[in-house]
Coordinates of C-alpha atoms (C1' of nucleotides) in Angstrom, one line a residue:
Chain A
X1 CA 23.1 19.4 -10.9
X2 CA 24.7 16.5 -12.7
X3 CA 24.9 12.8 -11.6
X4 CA 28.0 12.9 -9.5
X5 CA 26.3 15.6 -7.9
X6 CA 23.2 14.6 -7.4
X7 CA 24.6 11.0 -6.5
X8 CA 27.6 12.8 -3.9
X9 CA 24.0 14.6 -2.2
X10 CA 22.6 11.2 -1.8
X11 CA 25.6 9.4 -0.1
X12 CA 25.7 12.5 2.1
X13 CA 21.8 13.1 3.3
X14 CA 20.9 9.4 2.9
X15 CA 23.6 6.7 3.1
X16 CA 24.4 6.0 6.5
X17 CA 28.5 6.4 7.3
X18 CA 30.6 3.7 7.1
X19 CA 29.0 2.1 4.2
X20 CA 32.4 -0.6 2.6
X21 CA 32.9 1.4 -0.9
X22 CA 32.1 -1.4 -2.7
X23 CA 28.5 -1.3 -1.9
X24 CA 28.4 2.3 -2.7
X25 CA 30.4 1.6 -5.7
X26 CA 27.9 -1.1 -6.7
X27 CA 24.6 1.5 -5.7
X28 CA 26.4 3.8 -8.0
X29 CA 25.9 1.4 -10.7
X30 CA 22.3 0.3 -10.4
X31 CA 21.3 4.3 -10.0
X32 CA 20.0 6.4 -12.4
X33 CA 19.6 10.6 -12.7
X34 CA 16.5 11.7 -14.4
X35 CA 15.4 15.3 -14.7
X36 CA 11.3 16.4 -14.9
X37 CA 10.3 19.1 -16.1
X38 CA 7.2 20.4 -14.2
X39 CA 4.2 18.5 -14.6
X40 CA 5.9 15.4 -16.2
X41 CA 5.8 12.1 -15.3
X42 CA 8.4 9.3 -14.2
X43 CA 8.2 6.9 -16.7
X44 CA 9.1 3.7 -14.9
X45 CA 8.5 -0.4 -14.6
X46 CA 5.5 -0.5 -12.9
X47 CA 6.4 -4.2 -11.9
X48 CA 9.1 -3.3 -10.1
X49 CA 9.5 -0.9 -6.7
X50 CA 11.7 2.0 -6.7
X51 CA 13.3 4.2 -4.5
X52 CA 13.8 7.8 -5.4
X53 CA 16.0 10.3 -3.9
X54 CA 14.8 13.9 -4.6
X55 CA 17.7 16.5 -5.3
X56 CA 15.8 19.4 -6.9
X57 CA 11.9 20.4 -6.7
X58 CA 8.9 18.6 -5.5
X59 CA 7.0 15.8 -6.7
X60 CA 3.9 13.7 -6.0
X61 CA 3.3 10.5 -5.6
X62 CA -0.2 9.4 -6.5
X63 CA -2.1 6.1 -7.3
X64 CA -4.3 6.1 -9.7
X65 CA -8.1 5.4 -9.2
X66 CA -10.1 6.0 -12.1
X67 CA -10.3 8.1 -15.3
X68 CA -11.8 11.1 -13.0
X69 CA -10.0 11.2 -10.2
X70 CA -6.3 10.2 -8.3
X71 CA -5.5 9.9 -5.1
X72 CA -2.2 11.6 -4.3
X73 CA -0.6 9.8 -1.5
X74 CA 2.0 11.9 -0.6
X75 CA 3.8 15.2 -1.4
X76 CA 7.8 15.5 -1.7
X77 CA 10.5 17.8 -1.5
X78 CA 14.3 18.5 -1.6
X79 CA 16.0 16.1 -0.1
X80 CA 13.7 13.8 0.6
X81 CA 13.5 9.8 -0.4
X82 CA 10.2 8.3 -1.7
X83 CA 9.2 4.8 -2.2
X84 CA 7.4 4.2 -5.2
X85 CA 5.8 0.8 -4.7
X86 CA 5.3 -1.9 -7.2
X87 CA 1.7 -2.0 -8.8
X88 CA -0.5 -3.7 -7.3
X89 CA -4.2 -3.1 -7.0
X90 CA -3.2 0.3 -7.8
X91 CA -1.0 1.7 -10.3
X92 CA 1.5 4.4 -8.7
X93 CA 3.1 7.4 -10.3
X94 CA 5.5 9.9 -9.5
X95 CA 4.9 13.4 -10.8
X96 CA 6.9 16.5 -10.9
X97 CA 5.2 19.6 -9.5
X98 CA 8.1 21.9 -10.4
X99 CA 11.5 21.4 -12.5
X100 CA 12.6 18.7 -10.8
X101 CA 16.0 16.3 -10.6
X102 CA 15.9 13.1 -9.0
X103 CA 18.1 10.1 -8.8
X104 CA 16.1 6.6 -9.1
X105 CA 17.4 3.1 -7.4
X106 CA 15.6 0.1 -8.0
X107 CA 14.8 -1.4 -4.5
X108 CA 15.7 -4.6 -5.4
X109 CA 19.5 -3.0 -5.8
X110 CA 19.2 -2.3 -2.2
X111 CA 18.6 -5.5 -1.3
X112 CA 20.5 -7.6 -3.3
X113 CA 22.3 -10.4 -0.6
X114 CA 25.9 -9.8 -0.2
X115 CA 27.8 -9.9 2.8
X116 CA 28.2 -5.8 2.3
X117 CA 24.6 -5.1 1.5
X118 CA 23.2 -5.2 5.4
X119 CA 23.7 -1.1 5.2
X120 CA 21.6 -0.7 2.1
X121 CA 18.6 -3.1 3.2
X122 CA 18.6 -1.2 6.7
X123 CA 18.4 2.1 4.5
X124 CA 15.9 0.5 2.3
X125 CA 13.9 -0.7 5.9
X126 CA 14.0 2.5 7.3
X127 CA 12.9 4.1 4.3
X128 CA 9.9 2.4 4.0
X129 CA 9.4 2.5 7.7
X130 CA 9.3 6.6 7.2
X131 CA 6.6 6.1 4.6
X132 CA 4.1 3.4 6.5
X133 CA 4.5 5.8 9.3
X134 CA 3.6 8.5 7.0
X135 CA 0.7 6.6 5.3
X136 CA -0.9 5.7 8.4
X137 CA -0.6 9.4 9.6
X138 CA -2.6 10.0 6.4
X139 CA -5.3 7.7 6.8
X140 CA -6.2 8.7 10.3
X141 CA -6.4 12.6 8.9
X142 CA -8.4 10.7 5.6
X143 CA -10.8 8.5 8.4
X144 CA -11.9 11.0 11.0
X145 CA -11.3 14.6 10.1
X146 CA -13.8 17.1 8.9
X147 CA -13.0 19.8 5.6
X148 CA -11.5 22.3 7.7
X149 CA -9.3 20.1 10.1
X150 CA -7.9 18.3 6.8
X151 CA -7.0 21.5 5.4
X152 CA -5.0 23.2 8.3
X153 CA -3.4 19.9 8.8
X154 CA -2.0 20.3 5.2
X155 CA -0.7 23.5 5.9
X156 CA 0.7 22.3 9.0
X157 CA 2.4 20.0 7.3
X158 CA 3.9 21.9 4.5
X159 CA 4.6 24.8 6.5
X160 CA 6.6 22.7 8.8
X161 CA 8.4 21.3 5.5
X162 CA 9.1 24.8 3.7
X163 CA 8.3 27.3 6.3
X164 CA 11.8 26.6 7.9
X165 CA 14.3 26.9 5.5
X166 CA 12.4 29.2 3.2
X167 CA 12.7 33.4 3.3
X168 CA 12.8 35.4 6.3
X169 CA 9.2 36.9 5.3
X170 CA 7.7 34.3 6.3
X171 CA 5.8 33.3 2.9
X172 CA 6.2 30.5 0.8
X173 CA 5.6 29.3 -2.1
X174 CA 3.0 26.1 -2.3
X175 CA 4.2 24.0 -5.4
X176 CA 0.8 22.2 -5.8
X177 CA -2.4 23.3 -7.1
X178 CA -5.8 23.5 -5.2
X179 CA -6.7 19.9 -7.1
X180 CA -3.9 18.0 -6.3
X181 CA -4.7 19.8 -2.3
X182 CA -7.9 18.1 -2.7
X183 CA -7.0 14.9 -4.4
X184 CA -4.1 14.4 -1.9
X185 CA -6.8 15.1 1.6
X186 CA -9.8 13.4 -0.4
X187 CA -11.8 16.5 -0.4
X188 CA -13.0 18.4 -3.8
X189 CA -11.4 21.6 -5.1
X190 CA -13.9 23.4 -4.3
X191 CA -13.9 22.4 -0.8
X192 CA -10.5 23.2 -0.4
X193 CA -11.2 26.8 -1.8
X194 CA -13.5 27.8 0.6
X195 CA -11.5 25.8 3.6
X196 CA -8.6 28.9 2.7
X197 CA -11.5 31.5 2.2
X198 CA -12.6 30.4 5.8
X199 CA -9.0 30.4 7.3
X200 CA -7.8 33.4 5.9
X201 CA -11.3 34.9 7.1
X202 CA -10.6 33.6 10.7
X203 CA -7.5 35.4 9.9
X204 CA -5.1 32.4 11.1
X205 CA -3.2 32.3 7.4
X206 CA -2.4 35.0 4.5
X207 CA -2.5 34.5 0.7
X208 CA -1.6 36.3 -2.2
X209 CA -1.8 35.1 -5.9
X210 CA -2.5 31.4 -6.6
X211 CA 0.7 29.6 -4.6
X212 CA 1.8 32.6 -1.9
X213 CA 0.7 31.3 1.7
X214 CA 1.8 32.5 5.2
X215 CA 0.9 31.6 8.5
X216 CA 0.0 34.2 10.5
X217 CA -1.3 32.1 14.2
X218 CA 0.3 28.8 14.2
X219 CA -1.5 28.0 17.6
X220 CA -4.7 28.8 16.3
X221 CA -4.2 26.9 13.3
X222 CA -3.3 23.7 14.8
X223 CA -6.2 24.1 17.2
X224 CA -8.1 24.3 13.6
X225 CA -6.2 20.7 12.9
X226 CA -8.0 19.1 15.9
X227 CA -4.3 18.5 17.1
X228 CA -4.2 16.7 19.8
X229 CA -0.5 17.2 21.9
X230 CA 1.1 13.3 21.8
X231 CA -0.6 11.0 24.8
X232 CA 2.1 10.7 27.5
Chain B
X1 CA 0.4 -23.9 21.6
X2 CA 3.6 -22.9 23.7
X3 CA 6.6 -21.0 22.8
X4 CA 8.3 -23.6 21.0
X5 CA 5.5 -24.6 18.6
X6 CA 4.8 -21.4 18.0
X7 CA 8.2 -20.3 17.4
X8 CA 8.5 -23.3 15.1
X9 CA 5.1 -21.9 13.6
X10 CA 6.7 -18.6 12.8
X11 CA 10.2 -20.1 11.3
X12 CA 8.0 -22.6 8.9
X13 CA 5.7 -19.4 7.9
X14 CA 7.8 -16.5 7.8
X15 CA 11.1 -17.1 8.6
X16 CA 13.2 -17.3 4.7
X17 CA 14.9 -20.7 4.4
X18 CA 18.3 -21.0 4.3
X19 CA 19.4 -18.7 7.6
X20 CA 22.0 -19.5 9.4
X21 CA 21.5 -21.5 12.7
X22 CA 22.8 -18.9 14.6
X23 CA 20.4 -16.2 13.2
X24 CA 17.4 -17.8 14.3
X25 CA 18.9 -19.3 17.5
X26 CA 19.4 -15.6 18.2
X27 CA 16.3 -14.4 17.0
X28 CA 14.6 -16.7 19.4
X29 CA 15.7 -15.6 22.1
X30 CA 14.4 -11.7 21.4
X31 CA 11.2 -13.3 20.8
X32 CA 9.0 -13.1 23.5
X33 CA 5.6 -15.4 23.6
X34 CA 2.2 -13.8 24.5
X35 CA -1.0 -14.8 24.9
X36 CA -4.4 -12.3 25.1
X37 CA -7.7 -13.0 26.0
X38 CA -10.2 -10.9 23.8
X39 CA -10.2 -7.5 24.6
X40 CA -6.8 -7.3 26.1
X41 CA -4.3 -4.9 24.8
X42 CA -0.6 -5.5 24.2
X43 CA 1.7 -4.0 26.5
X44 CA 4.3 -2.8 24.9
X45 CA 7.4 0.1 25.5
X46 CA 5.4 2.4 22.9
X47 CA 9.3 3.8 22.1
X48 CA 9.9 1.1 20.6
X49 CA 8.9 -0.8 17.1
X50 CA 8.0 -4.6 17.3
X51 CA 6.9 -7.3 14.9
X52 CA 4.0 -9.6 15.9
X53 CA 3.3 -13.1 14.5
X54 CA 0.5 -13.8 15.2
X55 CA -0.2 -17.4 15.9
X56 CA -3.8 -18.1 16.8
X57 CA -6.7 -15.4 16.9
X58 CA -7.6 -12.1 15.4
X59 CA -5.9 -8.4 16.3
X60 CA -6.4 -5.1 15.6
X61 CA -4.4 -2.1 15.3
X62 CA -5.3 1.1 16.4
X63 CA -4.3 4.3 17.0
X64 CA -5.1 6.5 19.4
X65 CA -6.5 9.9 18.0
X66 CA -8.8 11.1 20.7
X67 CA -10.6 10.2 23.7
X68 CA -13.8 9.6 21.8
X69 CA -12.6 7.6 18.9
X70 CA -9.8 5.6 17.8
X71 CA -8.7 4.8 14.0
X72 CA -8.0 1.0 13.6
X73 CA -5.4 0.7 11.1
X74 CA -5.9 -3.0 10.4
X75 CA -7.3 -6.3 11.1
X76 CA -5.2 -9.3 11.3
X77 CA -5.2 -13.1 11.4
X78 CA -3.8 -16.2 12.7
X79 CA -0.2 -16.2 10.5
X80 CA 0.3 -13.0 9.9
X81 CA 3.4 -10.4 10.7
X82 CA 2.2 -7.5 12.5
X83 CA 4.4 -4.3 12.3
X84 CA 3.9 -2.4 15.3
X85 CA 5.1 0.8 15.2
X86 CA 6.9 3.2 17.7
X87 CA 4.7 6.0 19.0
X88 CA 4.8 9.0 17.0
X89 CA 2.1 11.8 16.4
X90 CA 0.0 8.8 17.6
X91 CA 0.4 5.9 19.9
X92 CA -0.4 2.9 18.2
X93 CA -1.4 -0.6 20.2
X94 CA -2.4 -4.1 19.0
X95 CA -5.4 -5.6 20.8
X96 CA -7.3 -8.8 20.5
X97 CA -10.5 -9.7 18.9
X98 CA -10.4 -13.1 20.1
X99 CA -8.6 -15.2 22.8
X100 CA -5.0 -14.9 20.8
X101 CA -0.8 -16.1 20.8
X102 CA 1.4 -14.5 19.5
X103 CA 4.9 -14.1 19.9
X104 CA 6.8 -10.5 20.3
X105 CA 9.4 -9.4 18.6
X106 CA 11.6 -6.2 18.8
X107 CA 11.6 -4.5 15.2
X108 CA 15.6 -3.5 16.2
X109 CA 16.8 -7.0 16.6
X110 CA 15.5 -8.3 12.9
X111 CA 18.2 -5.2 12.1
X112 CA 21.3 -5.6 14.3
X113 CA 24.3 -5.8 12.7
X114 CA 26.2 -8.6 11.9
X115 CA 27.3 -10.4 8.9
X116 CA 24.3 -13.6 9.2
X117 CA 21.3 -11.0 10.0
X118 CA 20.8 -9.8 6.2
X119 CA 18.2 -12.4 6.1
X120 CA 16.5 -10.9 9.2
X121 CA 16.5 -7.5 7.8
X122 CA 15.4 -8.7 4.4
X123 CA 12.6 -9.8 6.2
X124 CA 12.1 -6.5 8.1
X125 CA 11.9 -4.8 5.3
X126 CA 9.3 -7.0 3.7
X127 CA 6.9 -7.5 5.9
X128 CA 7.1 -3.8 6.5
X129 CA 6.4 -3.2 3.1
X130 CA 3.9 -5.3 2.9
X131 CA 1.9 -2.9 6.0
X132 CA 2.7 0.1 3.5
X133 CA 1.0 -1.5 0.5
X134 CA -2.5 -1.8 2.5
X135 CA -2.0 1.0 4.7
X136 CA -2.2 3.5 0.7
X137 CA -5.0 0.9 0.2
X138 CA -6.3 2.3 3.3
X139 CA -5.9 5.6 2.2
X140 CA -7.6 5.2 -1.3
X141 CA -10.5 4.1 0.1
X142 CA -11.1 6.8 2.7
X143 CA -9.8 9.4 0.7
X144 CA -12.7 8.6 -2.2
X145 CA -15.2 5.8 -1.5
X146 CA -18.8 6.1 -0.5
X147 CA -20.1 4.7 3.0
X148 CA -21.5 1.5 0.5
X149 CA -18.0 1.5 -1.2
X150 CA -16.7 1.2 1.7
X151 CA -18.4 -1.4 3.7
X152 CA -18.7 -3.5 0.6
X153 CA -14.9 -3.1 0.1
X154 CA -14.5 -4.3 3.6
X155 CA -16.5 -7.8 3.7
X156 CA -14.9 -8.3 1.0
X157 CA -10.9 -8.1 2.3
X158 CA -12.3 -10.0 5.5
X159 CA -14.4 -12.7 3.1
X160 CA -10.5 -13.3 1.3
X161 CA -8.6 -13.4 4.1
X162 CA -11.2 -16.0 6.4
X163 CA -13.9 -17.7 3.6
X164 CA -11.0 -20.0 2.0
X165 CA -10.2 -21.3 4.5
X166 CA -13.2 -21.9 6.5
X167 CA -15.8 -24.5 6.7
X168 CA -17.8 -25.8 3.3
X169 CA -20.8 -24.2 4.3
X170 CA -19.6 -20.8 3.7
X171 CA -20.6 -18.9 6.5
X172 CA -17.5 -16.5 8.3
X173 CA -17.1 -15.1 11.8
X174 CA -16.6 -12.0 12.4
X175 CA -14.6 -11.6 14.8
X176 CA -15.0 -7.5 15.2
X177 CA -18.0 -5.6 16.4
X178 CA -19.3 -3.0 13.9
X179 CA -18.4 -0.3 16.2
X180 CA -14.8 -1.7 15.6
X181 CA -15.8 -1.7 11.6
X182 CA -17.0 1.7 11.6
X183 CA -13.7 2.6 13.4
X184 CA -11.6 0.9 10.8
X185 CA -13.7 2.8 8.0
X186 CA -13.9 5.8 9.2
X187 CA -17.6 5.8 9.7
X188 CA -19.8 5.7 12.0
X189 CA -21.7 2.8 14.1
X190 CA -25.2 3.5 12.2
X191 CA -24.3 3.9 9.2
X192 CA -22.0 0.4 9.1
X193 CA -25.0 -1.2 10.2
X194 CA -27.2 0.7 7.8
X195 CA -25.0 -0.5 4.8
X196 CA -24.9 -4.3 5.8
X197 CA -28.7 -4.1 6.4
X198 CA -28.6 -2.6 2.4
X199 CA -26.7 -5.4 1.1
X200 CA -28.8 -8.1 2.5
X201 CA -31.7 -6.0 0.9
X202 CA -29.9 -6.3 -2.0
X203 CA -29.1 -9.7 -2.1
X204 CA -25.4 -9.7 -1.6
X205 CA -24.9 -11.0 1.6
X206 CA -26.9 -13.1 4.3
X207 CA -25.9 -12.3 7.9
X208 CA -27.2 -14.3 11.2
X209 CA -26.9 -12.9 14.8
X210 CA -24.3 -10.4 15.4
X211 CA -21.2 -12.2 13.8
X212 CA -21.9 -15.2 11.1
X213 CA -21.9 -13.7 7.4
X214 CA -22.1 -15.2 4.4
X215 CA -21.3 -13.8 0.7
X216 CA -24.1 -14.8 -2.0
X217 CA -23.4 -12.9 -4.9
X218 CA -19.2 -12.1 -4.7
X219 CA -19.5 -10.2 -8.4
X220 CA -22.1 -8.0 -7.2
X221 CA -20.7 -6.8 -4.4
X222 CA -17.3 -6.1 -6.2
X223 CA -19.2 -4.0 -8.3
X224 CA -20.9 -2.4 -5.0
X225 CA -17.2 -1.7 -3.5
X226 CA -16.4 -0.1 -7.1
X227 CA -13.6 -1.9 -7.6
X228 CA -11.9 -1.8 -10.8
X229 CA -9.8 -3.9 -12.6
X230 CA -6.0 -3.7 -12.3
X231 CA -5.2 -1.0 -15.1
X232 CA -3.1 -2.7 -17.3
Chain C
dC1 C1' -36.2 -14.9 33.1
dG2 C1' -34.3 -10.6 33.2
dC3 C1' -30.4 -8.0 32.4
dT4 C1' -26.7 -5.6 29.8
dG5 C1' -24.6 -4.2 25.8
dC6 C1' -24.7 -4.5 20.9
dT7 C1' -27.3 -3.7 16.9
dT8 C1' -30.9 -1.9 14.1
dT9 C1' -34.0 1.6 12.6
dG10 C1' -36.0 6.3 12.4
dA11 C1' -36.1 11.4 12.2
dC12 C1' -33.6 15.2 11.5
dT13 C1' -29.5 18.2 10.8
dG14 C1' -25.4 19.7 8.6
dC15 C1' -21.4 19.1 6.0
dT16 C1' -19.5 18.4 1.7
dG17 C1' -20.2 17.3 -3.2
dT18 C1' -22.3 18.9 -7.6
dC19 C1' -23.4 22.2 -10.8
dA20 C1' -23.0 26.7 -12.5
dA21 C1' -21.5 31.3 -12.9
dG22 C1' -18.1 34.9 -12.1
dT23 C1' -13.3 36.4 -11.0
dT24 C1' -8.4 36.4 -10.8
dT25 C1' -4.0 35.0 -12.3
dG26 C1' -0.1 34.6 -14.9
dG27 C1' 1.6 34.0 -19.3
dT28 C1' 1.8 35.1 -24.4
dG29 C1' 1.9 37.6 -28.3
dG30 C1' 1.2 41.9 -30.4
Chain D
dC1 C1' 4.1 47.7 -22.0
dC2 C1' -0.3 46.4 -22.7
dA3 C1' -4.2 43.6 -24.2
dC4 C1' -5.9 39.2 -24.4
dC5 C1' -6.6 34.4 -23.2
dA6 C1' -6.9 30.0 -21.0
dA7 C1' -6.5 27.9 -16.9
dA8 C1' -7.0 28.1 -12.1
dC9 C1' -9.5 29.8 -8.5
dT10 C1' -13.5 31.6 -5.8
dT11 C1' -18.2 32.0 -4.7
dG12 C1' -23.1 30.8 -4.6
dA13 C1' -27.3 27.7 -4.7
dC14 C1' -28.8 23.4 -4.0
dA15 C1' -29.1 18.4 -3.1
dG16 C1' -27.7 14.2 -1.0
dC17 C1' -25.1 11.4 2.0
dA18 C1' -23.6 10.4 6.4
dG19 C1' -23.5 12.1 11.3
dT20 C1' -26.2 12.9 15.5
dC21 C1' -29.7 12.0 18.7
dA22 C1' -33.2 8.9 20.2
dA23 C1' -35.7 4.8 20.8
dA24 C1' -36.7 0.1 20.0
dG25 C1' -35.2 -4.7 19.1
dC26 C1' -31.9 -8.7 19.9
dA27 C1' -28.3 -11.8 21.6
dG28 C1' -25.8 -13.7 24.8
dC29 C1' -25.2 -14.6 29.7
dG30 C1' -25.8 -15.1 34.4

DNA sequence: CGCTGCTTTGACTGCTGTCAAGTTTGGTGG
DNA sequence: CCACCAAACTTGACAGCAGTCAAAGCAGCG
């Protein structure tokens, strides 16, 4: 996918209709198409915040702790915009788990004042609304879940992201290693082996090779989560 | 304080300068004043999102995760924006910690169109921001940090955000109970008070009674909370 | 002064991290 | 197509930290 394509993806998945052509026109501009090759990094101002719309392949988006370890804040996919904050007591990085083409906006560019702009900062705003509500999602699973709850709420999660869309079989393919599983639920890889060992033992999930994972009893795997159904 | 000082509180802390007379005219009259005694909860349309300024007192956020626990998201202080979040997975409410005021606003009406409310979104979409940056704080340190880490990494956010300002003598309030600590931590009643028993072992701190607290030796507990310095 | 609820401390258990082998996987080059 | 290799993964043994259960000590308040 080239720019106009990736760019003509973005206007249709993200921008919100009605948008005066001038401020696309001008977003246009400001945007920039970069293509990862698995495992590389985005090589970016850490001073400044970005927005990046994902066309092609999955990322991460980490923060980095110390020499040893990261903490992987959040996993992305197709389609999806991440907000790549500005460092602050934390550096952040965004890493390409497979081949991987992205467009990047500075988020300043989205909120730049103009009287046409109001439709790029409500993007921007709901945006980053998506991610808090995301992050704080994350640190409840981080604060008060055991091993085996963090690990079949991961699955959960990327099942509901790939499962859907993916082959009719019913397997998919889990871009990430059993590391960045870990580093992303705050758990050690080991930990997270023998979390699958134990799920596939209880037979609630299937495996096969290093990245192959089905579901076999959702139910039982989100009583697994500790998933509570939504208070009323 | 009543509505109109507080409101006048709000526009002098928060508000951006420059916004037209009508924005804020219209702003304050979607703002709502409120006024908690300490315990009481917000009651709020949990469909909806909402901004809090808080004016006087201490909050918390919380989330609602199970019968037997909640996850406090974060702690807050006289002046600062709250972003209250529609319900979700979880249902999220703002308590107090002490008798509080704050004044109410709905999240949708900092974004309504209209060619003079740029500066109200650009405000949404800080402050909002702003939650994200220490909600992957959060996340870092429950993801990786030792129950020491953790506590130490605690006194000192709250010793930033209340010692400046308070009296000479340098002794702080704390306004939270360490069952509402360990609930912010994701740890448990004991071994919060286990932890701050250890630090005044070690020198660190000095505590008296159930609230007053006082820092003695700031560099050493940075070190205890494993803090490292901003990569550069 | 006595109560109630919060906090502290202690003993013990269990989960998860650490260290250390094995085993599998998927790719590479012969 | 097969053999080999490095990296990733799995499994086991063990230790240590934090949770659980229980009891005692305090603070604040009527």
């Amino acid at each position: 996918m080239n720019f106009p394509d990736l760019f003509d993806a973005f206007d249709a998945a993200v921008l919100p209709p009605g948008l005066p052509d001038a401020a696309v026109l001008r977003l246009r501009h400001d945007t920039v198409a970069r293509e990862l090759a698995a495992g590389e990094q985005l090589d970016l101002d850490p001073g400044r915040a970005f927005f990046a719309f994902l066309g092609v392949g999955a990322c991460k988006l980490a923060a980095f702790v110390s020499s040893a370890r990261e903490q992987i804040v959040s996993f992305h996919f197709a389609g999806d915009v991440v907000h790549v904050p500005a460092q602050g007591r934390y550096g952040y990085t965004l890493s390409a788990l497979t081949d991987a083409q992205l467009l990047v906006i500075p988020a300043d560019s989205l909120s730049r004042s103009g009287p046409d702009s109001c439709g790029m900062l409500r993007l921007a705003s709901r945006e980053t609304e998506n991610a808090l509500a995301r992050s704080r999602e994350t640190s409840i699973i981080l604060g008060r879940r055991s091993a085996q709850e963090r690990v079949a709420s991961f699955i959960l999660a990327i099942w509901d992201r790939l499962g859907a869309g993916s082959q009719d079989d019913g397997w998919i393919d889990l871009p990430m290693s059993r590391g960045e599983i870990a580093d992303s639920l705050g758990l050690t890889i080991e930990t997270v082996s023998r979390q699958f060992s134990e799920l596939r033992d209880l037979g609630l999930i299937e495996t096969e090779g290093r990245s192959a994972l089905r579901v076999i009893d959702l139910p039982g795997l989100s009583r697994c989560a500790g998933q509570l159904p939504v208070a009323a």
